[in-house]
Coordinates of C-alpha atoms and ligand atoms in Angstrom, one line a residue:
M1 CA -53.0 -77.7 191.9
S2 CA -54.0 -74.5 194.0
P3 CA -50.7 -72.6 195.5
T4 CA -49.5 -73.2 198.6
I5 CA -49.1 -70.0 201.8
T6 CA -45.1 -70.3 201.6
G7 CA -44.2 -68.2 204.7
V8 CA -45.5 -65.8 206.8
E9 CA -43.1 -62.8 207.7
V10 CA -44.5 -61.0 210.6
I11 CA -43.0 -57.2 210.9
D12 CA -42.6 -54.5 213.2
V13 CA -43.6 -51.2 211.9
R14 CA -43.5 -48.2 213.9
F15 CA -43.8 -44.3 213.7
P16 CA -42.5 -41.8 215.7
T17 CA -46.0 -39.6 216.0
S18 CA -44.9 -38.9 219.7
E19 CA -43.0 -36.2 218.7
K20 CA -46.2 -34.3 217.5
L21 CA -48.3 -35.4 220.1
D22 CA -50.4 -36.3 217.2
G23 CA -52.6 -39.3 218.8
S24 CA -52.4 -37.9 222.4
D25 CA -55.6 -37.9 224.8
A26 CA -56.4 -38.5 228.3
M27 CA -54.9 -41.7 228.3
N28 CA -52.2 -42.0 226.0
P29 CA -49.9 -38.8 226.5
D30 CA -47.2 -40.0 224.2
P31 CA -48.2 -42.6 221.1
D32 CA -45.7 -44.3 218.8
Y33 CA -48.4 -45.1 216.2
S34 CA -47.5 -48.4 215.5
A35 CA -48.1 -51.9 213.4
A36 CA -47.0 -55.3 214.0
Y37 CA -47.7 -56.2 210.0
V38 CA -48.3 -59.0 208.4
V39 CA -47.6 -60.2 204.9
L40 CA -49.0 -63.7 203.3
R41 CA -46.1 -64.8 200.8
T42 CA -47.4 -67.3 198.5
D43 CA -45.7 -69.6 195.3
A44 CA -49.3 -68.1 193.4
P45 CA -48.1 -67.0 189.7
G46 CA -47.7 -62.8 190.1
G47 CA -46.6 -63.2 193.9
L48 CA -49.8 -63.3 195.8
E49 CA -49.7 -61.5 199.0
G50 CA -52.1 -61.2 201.7
H51 CA -51.6 -58.5 204.1
G52 CA -53.1 -57.4 207.7
L53 CA -51.2 -55.7 211.2
C54 CA -52.0 -55.4 213.8
F55 CA -51.7 -51.8 215.9
T56 CA -50.7 -50.7 219.0
I57 CA -48.6 -47.2 220.2
G58 CA -45.7 -48.6 220.5
R59 CA -44.0 -51.1 222.8
G60 CA -46.8 -53.6 222.0
N61 CA -45.7 -54.2 218.7
D62 CA -43.3 -56.4 220.4
V63 CA -45.3 -58.8 222.2
V64 CA -47.8 -59.0 219.6
A65 CA -45.4 -59.7 217.3
A66 CA -43.8 -62.2 218.7
T67 CA -48.0 -63.9 219.6
I68 CA -48.1 -63.9 215.5
R69 CA -45.1 -65.9 214.8
S70 CA -46.8 -68.1 216.9
L71 CA -49.7 -68.3 215.5
R72 CA -48.2 -69.0 211.7
P73 CA -48.1 -73.2 211.7
Y74 CA -52.4 -72.3 211.4
V75 CA -51.2 -70.7 208.0
E76 CA -48.0 -72.0 206.4
G77 CA -47.6 -75.0 204.5
R78 CA -51.5 -74.9 203.6
T79 CA -52.8 -74.3 200.4
V80 CA -53.9 -71.3 199.5
S81 CA -57.8 -72.4 198.2
S82 CA -57.7 -74.6 201.6
V83 CA -57.4 -70.9 203.6
T84 CA -59.7 -68.8 201.6
G85 CA -61.8 -71.2 200.5
D86 CA -63.1 -71.7 204.4
L87 CA -62.4 -68.4 205.8
G88 CA -65.1 -69.6 209.3
S89 CA -63.5 -72.6 209.8
L90 CA -60.0 -70.7 209.7
Y91 CA -61.0 -68.1 212.2
R92 CA -62.5 -71.0 214.5
E93 CA -58.5 -72.8 214.7
L94 CA -56.8 -69.4 214.8
T95 CA -59.0 -68.5 218.4
H96 CA -59.1 -71.9 219.7
D97 CA -55.7 -73.0 219.9
S98 CA -56.0 -74.2 223.1
Q99 CA -52.7 -73.8 224.3
L100 CA -52.6 -69.7 223.4
R101 CA -56.2 -69.5 224.0
W102 CA -56.0 -70.1 227.7
L103 CA -54.1 -66.1 228.0
G104 CA -57.3 -65.4 227.6
P105 CA -59.8 -66.2 226.1
E106 CA -60.5 -64.9 223.0
K107 CA -59.3 -61.0 224.7
G108 CA -56.2 -59.5 224.4
V109 CA -52.9 -59.8 222.8
V110 CA -53.4 -63.2 221.5
H111 CA -57.2 -62.6 219.4
M112 CA -55.1 -59.6 218.5
A113 CA -52.3 -61.9 216.6
A114 CA -55.3 -64.2 215.3
G115 CA -57.4 -61.4 214.4
A116 CA -54.1 -60.3 212.7
L117 CA -53.9 -63.4 210.3
V118 CA -57.7 -63.4 210.0
N119 CA -57.6 -59.5 208.3
A120 CA -54.7 -60.8 205.9
T121 CA -56.1 -64.0 204.5
W122 CA -59.3 -62.4 203.6
D123 CA -56.6 -59.8 201.8
L124 CA -55.6 -63.2 200.5
A125 CA -59.4 -63.8 199.3
A126 CA -60.4 -60.6 198.3
K127 CA -57.6 -60.4 195.7
E128 CA -57.8 -64.4 194.6
A129 CA -61.8 -63.0 194.0
G130 CA -60.3 -59.6 192.4
K131 CA -62.6 -58.0 194.3
P132 CA -62.6 -55.4 197.9
V133 CA -63.2 -57.2 200.5
W134 CA -67.0 -55.0 201.5
E135 CA -67.7 -56.3 198.2
L136 CA -66.7 -59.5 198.0
L137 CA -68.5 -59.8 201.6
A138 CA -71.7 -57.9 200.7
S139 CA -71.5 -60.7 197.0
M140 CA -72.2 -63.2 199.3
T141 CA -75.5 -65.2 200.0
P142 CA -76.8 -64.5 203.8
E143 CA -76.6 -67.8 204.5
E144 CA -72.3 -67.4 204.2
I145 CA -71.7 -64.7 205.4
A146 CA -73.5 -66.1 208.5
D147 CA -71.6 -69.5 208.3
L148 CA -68.7 -66.8 209.3
V149 CA -69.8 -66.4 212.8
D150 CA -69.2 -68.3 215.3
Y151 CA -71.9 -68.4 217.6
R152 CA -70.8 -70.1 221.4
Y153 CA -71.4 -67.5 223.7
L154 CA -74.3 -65.5 221.5
T155 CA -77.2 -67.8 220.9
D156 CA -79.0 -66.4 223.9
A157 CA -78.6 -63.0 221.4
L158 CA -78.6 -63.9 218.6
T159 CA -78.2 -67.3 216.8
R160 CA -77.6 -68.3 213.1
D161 CA -80.8 -68.5 211.8
E162 CA -81.7 -65.0 213.2
A163 CA -78.8 -64.1 211.6
V164 CA -80.0 -65.3 208.0
E165 CA -83.3 -63.7 208.4
I166 CA -81.4 -60.2 209.4
L167 CA -79.2 -60.7 205.7
R168 CA -82.1 -62.2 204.0
A169 CA -84.4 -58.9 204.3
A170 CA -81.4 -56.6 203.6
E171 CA -81.0 -59.0 200.5
P172 CA -83.2 -57.1 198.2
G173 CA -82.0 -54.0 198.3
R174 CA -78.0 -54.6 198.0
A175 CA -78.3 -53.7 194.0
E176 CA -79.6 -50.4 194.8
R177 CA -77.6 -49.4 197.9
T178 CA -74.1 -50.5 196.4
A179 CA -75.3 -48.1 193.7
R180 CA -75.7 -45.5 196.8
L181 CA -72.7 -46.1 198.0
R182 CA -70.6 -45.8 195.2
E183 CA -72.5 -42.4 194.7
Q184 CA -72.1 -41.3 197.5
G185 CA -69.2 -42.7 199.9
Y186 CA -69.8 -42.8 203.2
P187 CA -70.4 -40.8 206.0
A188 CA -67.4 -39.8 208.0
Y189 CA -66.3 -37.6 211.5
T190 CA -62.8 -36.1 212.1
T191 CA -61.0 -36.4 215.1
S192 CA -57.7 -34.6 213.8
P193 CA -58.5 -31.2 215.7
G194 CA -59.0 -32.7 219.0
W195 CA -55.9 -34.3 220.1
L196 CA -55.6 -32.9 224.1
G197 CA -52.0 -32.7 223.5
Y198 CA -52.3 -29.7 221.4
S199 CA -52.6 -25.5 221.8
D200 CA -56.6 -24.2 221.8
D201 CA -55.7 -21.8 218.5
K202 CA -54.5 -25.3 216.7
L203 CA -57.9 -27.2 218.1
V204 CA -59.7 -23.8 216.9
G205 CA -57.9 -23.5 213.7
L206 CA -57.8 -27.4 212.8
A207 CA -62.3 -27.6 213.9
K208 CA -62.2 -24.2 211.4
E209 CA -60.1 -26.3 208.9
A210 CA -62.8 -29.5 209.4
V211 CA -66.1 -27.7 209.3
A212 CA -65.0 -26.4 205.4
A213 CA -63.8 -29.7 204.4
G214 CA -67.6 -30.6 204.5
F215 CA -67.7 -32.6 208.8
T216 CA -70.8 -32.2 210.1
Q217 CA -68.8 -33.9 213.4
I218 CA -65.7 -33.5 214.9
K219 CA -64.3 -35.5 217.8
L220 CA -62.0 -33.9 220.8
K221 CA -60.4 -35.7 223.4
V222 CA -61.2 -35.2 226.8
G223 CA -60.0 -36.5 230.1
G224 CA -57.5 -33.6 231.7
S225 CA -58.6 -30.8 233.3
L226 CA -62.9 -30.4 233.9
D227 CA -61.3 -26.2 233.5
D228 CA -59.8 -27.3 230.4
D229 CA -62.2 -29.6 229.1
I230 CA -64.9 -26.3 229.5
R231 CA -63.3 -24.6 227.7
R232 CA -62.4 -26.3 225.0
M233 CA -65.4 -27.5 224.8
R234 CA -66.5 -23.5 225.0
L235 CA -63.7 -23.0 221.8
A236 CA -64.5 -25.7 219.4
R237 CA -68.7 -25.1 219.3
E238 CA -67.8 -21.3 219.2
A239 CA -65.5 -22.7 216.0
V240 CA -68.0 -24.9 214.8
G241 CA -71.5 -23.5 214.9
P242 CA -74.3 -24.8 216.5
D243 CA -75.2 -27.5 213.6
V244 CA -71.9 -29.5 214.1
R245 CA -72.2 -32.4 216.3
I246 CA -69.4 -32.3 218.5
A247 CA -69.0 -35.5 220.1
V248 CA -65.9 -36.1 222.9
D249 CA -63.7 -39.2 224.4
A250 CA -62.1 -40.2 227.7
N251 CA -60.6 -43.3 226.6
Q252 CA -61.6 -44.8 229.6
R253 CA -60.3 -41.7 232.3
W254 CA -62.7 -42.2 234.3
D255 CA -65.4 -43.5 237.2
V256 CA -68.7 -43.7 236.9
D257 CA -69.5 -40.7 239.3
T258 CA -66.2 -38.9 237.8
A259 CA -68.0 -39.1 234.3
I260 CA -71.8 -38.4 235.3
A261 CA -69.7 -35.2 237.3
W262 CA -67.7 -34.4 234.6
M263 CA -70.6 -35.0 231.2
T264 CA -73.1 -33.2 233.4
A265 CA -70.6 -30.3 233.3
L266 CA -69.5 -30.8 229.6
A267 CA -73.8 -31.2 228.6
P268 CA -74.4 -27.2 227.5
H269 CA -72.5 -27.1 225.0
E270 CA -74.1 -30.0 223.8
P271 CA -72.0 -33.0 223.2
Y272 CA -73.4 -35.7 220.9
W273 CA -71.9 -38.1 222.9
I274 CA -69.1 -39.3 225.6
E275 CA -66.7 -42.0 224.4
E276 CA -64.8 -45.2 225.9
P277 CA -65.9 -42.8 229.7
T278 CA -64.6 -46.0 231.7
S279 CA -63.1 -49.1 231.2
P280 CA -64.5 -51.2 228.6
D281 CA -64.7 -54.0 230.3
D282 CA -67.3 -52.9 232.6
I283 CA -70.7 -53.1 231.4
L284 CA -72.6 -52.0 234.5
A285 CA -70.9 -49.1 234.8
H286 CA -71.8 -48.2 230.9
A287 CA -75.1 -48.4 231.7
A288 CA -75.4 -46.0 235.1
I289 CA -73.4 -43.6 232.8
R290 CA -75.7 -43.4 229.9
A291 CA -78.6 -43.0 232.8
G292 CA -76.9 -40.5 235.1
Q293 CA -76.3 -37.4 232.4
P294 CA -78.2 -36.6 229.6
V295 CA -75.1 -37.4 226.9
K296 CA -75.5 -40.6 224.2
V297 CA -72.0 -42.8 225.2
A298 CA -70.8 -44.1 222.9
T299 CA -67.4 -47.1 223.4
G300 CA -65.9 -50.0 221.4
E301 CA -62.0 -50.4 220.6
H302 CA -61.1 -51.9 224.0
V303 CA -64.2 -54.0 223.9
A304 CA -62.4 -57.3 224.0
N305 CA -65.2 -59.7 221.9
R306 CA -68.3 -60.5 220.5
V307 CA -69.7 -61.3 224.0
V308 CA -68.5 -57.7 225.7
F309 CA -70.4 -56.0 222.9
K310 CA -72.9 -58.8 223.2
Q311 CA -74.0 -57.9 227.1
L312 CA -73.3 -53.8 226.1
L313 CA -76.1 -54.3 223.9
Q314 CA -78.3 -56.6 226.3
A315 CA -78.1 -53.9 229.2
E316 CA -78.8 -51.0 227.6
A317 CA -75.5 -49.3 228.4
V318 CA -74.8 -48.2 224.5
D319 CA -76.2 -45.7 222.2
F320 CA -73.6 -46.3 219.7
V321 CA -71.3 -49.4 219.0
Q322 CA -67.7 -48.4 217.7
I323 CA -66.1 -51.6 216.1
D324 CA -62.3 -51.6 215.1
A325 CA -61.0 -53.2 212.5
A326 CA -58.1 -54.4 214.5
R327 CA -58.8 -55.4 218.4
V328 CA -61.0 -58.4 217.7
A329 CA -60.8 -61.5 215.6
G330 CA -60.8 -60.2 212.7
V331 CA -63.7 -59.6 209.9
N332 CA -65.2 -62.6 211.0
E333 CA -66.4 -61.3 215.0
N334 CA -66.9 -58.2 213.3
I335 CA -69.5 -59.8 211.5
A336 CA -71.0 -61.5 214.5
I337 CA -70.7 -57.7 216.0
L338 CA -72.8 -56.4 212.9
L339 CA -75.3 -58.2 213.2
L340 CA -75.5 -58.2 216.8
A341 CA -75.9 -54.3 216.5
A342 CA -78.4 -54.8 213.7
K343 CA -80.6 -56.8 215.6
F344 CA -80.8 -54.9 218.5
G345 CA -80.8 -51.4 216.5
V346 CA -78.1 -49.6 217.2
P347 CA -75.7 -47.6 215.3
V348 CA -72.2 -48.8 214.1
C349 CA -69.8 -45.7 214.4
P350 CA -66.5 -48.0 214.3
H351 CA -63.1 -46.8 215.2
A352 CA -61.1 -46.0 213.1
G353 CA -57.4 -43.9 212.9
G354 CA -53.5 -45.2 214.3
V355 CA -52.0 -47.2 211.3
G356 CA -54.5 -48.6 208.9
L357 CA -58.0 -49.1 211.2
C358 CA -59.3 -46.8 208.7
E359 CA -58.1 -48.3 205.3
L360 CA -59.4 -51.3 207.1
V361 CA -62.6 -50.8 208.9
Q362 CA -64.4 -48.9 206.0
H363 CA -64.9 -52.0 204.2
L364 CA -67.0 -53.1 207.2
S365 CA -69.2 -50.5 207.5
M366 CA -69.8 -50.8 204.0
F367 CA -70.3 -54.7 203.8
D368 CA -72.7 -53.2 207.0
Y369 CA -74.5 -50.8 205.3
V370 CA -74.8 -52.9 201.7
A371 CA -75.5 -56.8 203.2
V372 CA -76.5 -56.1 207.1
S373 CA -78.1 -53.0 208.6
G374 CA -78.9 -51.1 205.5
S375 CA -78.8 -48.2 207.2
W376 CA -76.5 -44.7 207.3
D377 CA -78.4 -43.1 208.4
G378 CA -76.4 -41.6 212.6
R379 CA -73.7 -43.8 211.3
A380 CA -70.1 -41.8 210.6
I381 CA -66.5 -43.8 210.7
E382 CA -64.1 -42.1 212.6
Y383 CA -61.5 -40.7 210.3
V384 CA -57.7 -39.1 211.1
D385 CA -55.7 -37.6 209.2
H386 CA -52.7 -39.5 210.0
L387 CA -50.0 -41.5 208.3
H388 CA -51.8 -42.6 205.1
E389 CA -49.3 -41.4 202.6
H390 CA -47.7 -44.8 204.0
F391 CA -50.3 -47.6 202.1
T392 CA -50.6 -48.8 198.7
D393 CA -54.5 -48.3 198.4
P394 CA -54.7 -45.1 201.2
V395 CA -58.3 -44.3 202.3
V396 CA -60.1 -41.1 200.1
V397 CA -62.4 -39.2 201.5
E398 CA -63.8 -36.2 199.8
N399 CA -66.5 -34.0 201.7
A400 CA -66.5 -36.0 204.5
R401 CA -67.3 -38.6 202.8
Y402 CA -65.3 -42.2 202.4
R403 CA -65.2 -43.1 198.5
P404 CA -65.6 -47.4 198.3
P405 CA -62.1 -48.7 197.9
S406 CA -61.9 -50.3 194.7
A407 CA -58.9 -52.4 194.0
P408 CA -59.4 -55.9 194.8
G409 CA -58.1 -56.7 198.7
F410 CA -58.4 -54.9 202.2
S411 CA -56.8 -52.0 201.3
A412 CA -53.6 -53.2 204.6
A413 CA -50.2 -53.2 202.3
I414 CA -47.7 -50.3 203.6
R415 CA -45.6 -48.8 200.7
P416 CA -42.6 -50.9 200.8
E417 CA -40.3 -47.7 201.0
S418 CA -42.3 -46.9 204.7
V419 CA -41.1 -50.8 205.5
A420 CA -37.6 -49.9 204.6
A421 CA -38.1 -46.4 206.6
H422 CA -39.2 -47.2 209.6
R423 CA -38.8 -50.7 210.8
Y424 CA -38.4 -51.2 214.8
P425 CA -35.8 -50.9 215.5
E426 CA -33.0 -51.4 212.4
G427 CA -35.0 -48.7 209.6
P428 CA -33.1 -45.8 209.1
V429 CA -35.8 -43.5 211.0
W430 CA -35.1 -45.0 213.9
R431 CA -31.7 -45.4 213.4
A432 CA -31.5 -41.8 213.6
R433 CA -32.9 -41.4 217.1
L434 CA -32.1 -44.8 218.9
G435 CA -28.5 -42.9 218.2
G436 CA -26.6 -45.1 216.1
D437 CA -26.0 -48.5 214.1
Q438 CA -27.7 -50.8 216.6
Ligands
LIG1 MG1 -61.8 -42.8 221.0

């Protein structure tokens, strides 16, 4: 008898990051980094559990947690093997509940909630297999991987046959790249110096620290005031020298004309890319910004689903695709996006940071390197040095490279003592801030 998933617990965990302006940018001045944290409990001997999460920046946690709870019937009471043995079907079920799909379709809160559950089931499957998720994925056949994707709305750009072809082309080099990955780690860049709320001194100090730690790319938040951005860009350039890449990130701040004017003004300081210059829904605006100024364009952390990524690629609107492990509907949909990016020859540089996003997304980039694009040239995973201490299997970044995780699962488990302290609103961290007992 296969064990059963006996319960789906959803826990509201929040960290008071707004107090130090960690994570501050032009659109999000005071985020409290939070996770709607999912625990799939089972009756398997040894207490097998699956973990996943939705990342939010505070009060959105209420809404996401409620939505995850509304999807519980798809998972609760099922045998573990019926879920982990067919992760393509469960993903389709979770994203095609017709009454909840009405709220999207396949976008926003319902889609993120589905993603948290999909990712938790991948964690379960990888633990059962005794492998980290990246290795589990990279051990599947091209056909098995291709069957994890929902090709609906994609076939004008990517068919299942083409996906199999891409995956087969990468197959012969898998063992060699796995060995290289274990030896060298996956490239990382850091956003830690660049939060908009940081002083010039803090920016310069952290930029120098990043270079000393081996990073060859940093990122600055922009879009508050042009004069400030020109000054900060100049200070950062002086701090890191001419050879370190400085990406900039406007977090959706601008309209097309403003984006073009602003980036034309910053261009003499050689920004490497402009990230989220405008609305993540606006494919044509990204194409216009890409054509209208000299800096490369990146987006993706708020792109709702595989369909919008498809159009960004078809419209030649982006130079970099930035997947996010917890924005779309989990591992399955991100495989579709990795395959689309490989088809169009556009590098994937994932969004990370937040709570647990580095822990999760590293698995997807490592899988991409081993079994999909087969390359890490021009690619790097974002790294932000916040909140990793709360995870039981935190990321390890050494000399600006992510070490491949070796523990079975998706690296998504939060330490029990951290969960207890940061539960909202009843954990002691929040009781102290909210003023007495709730
Ligand atoms: Mg960003």
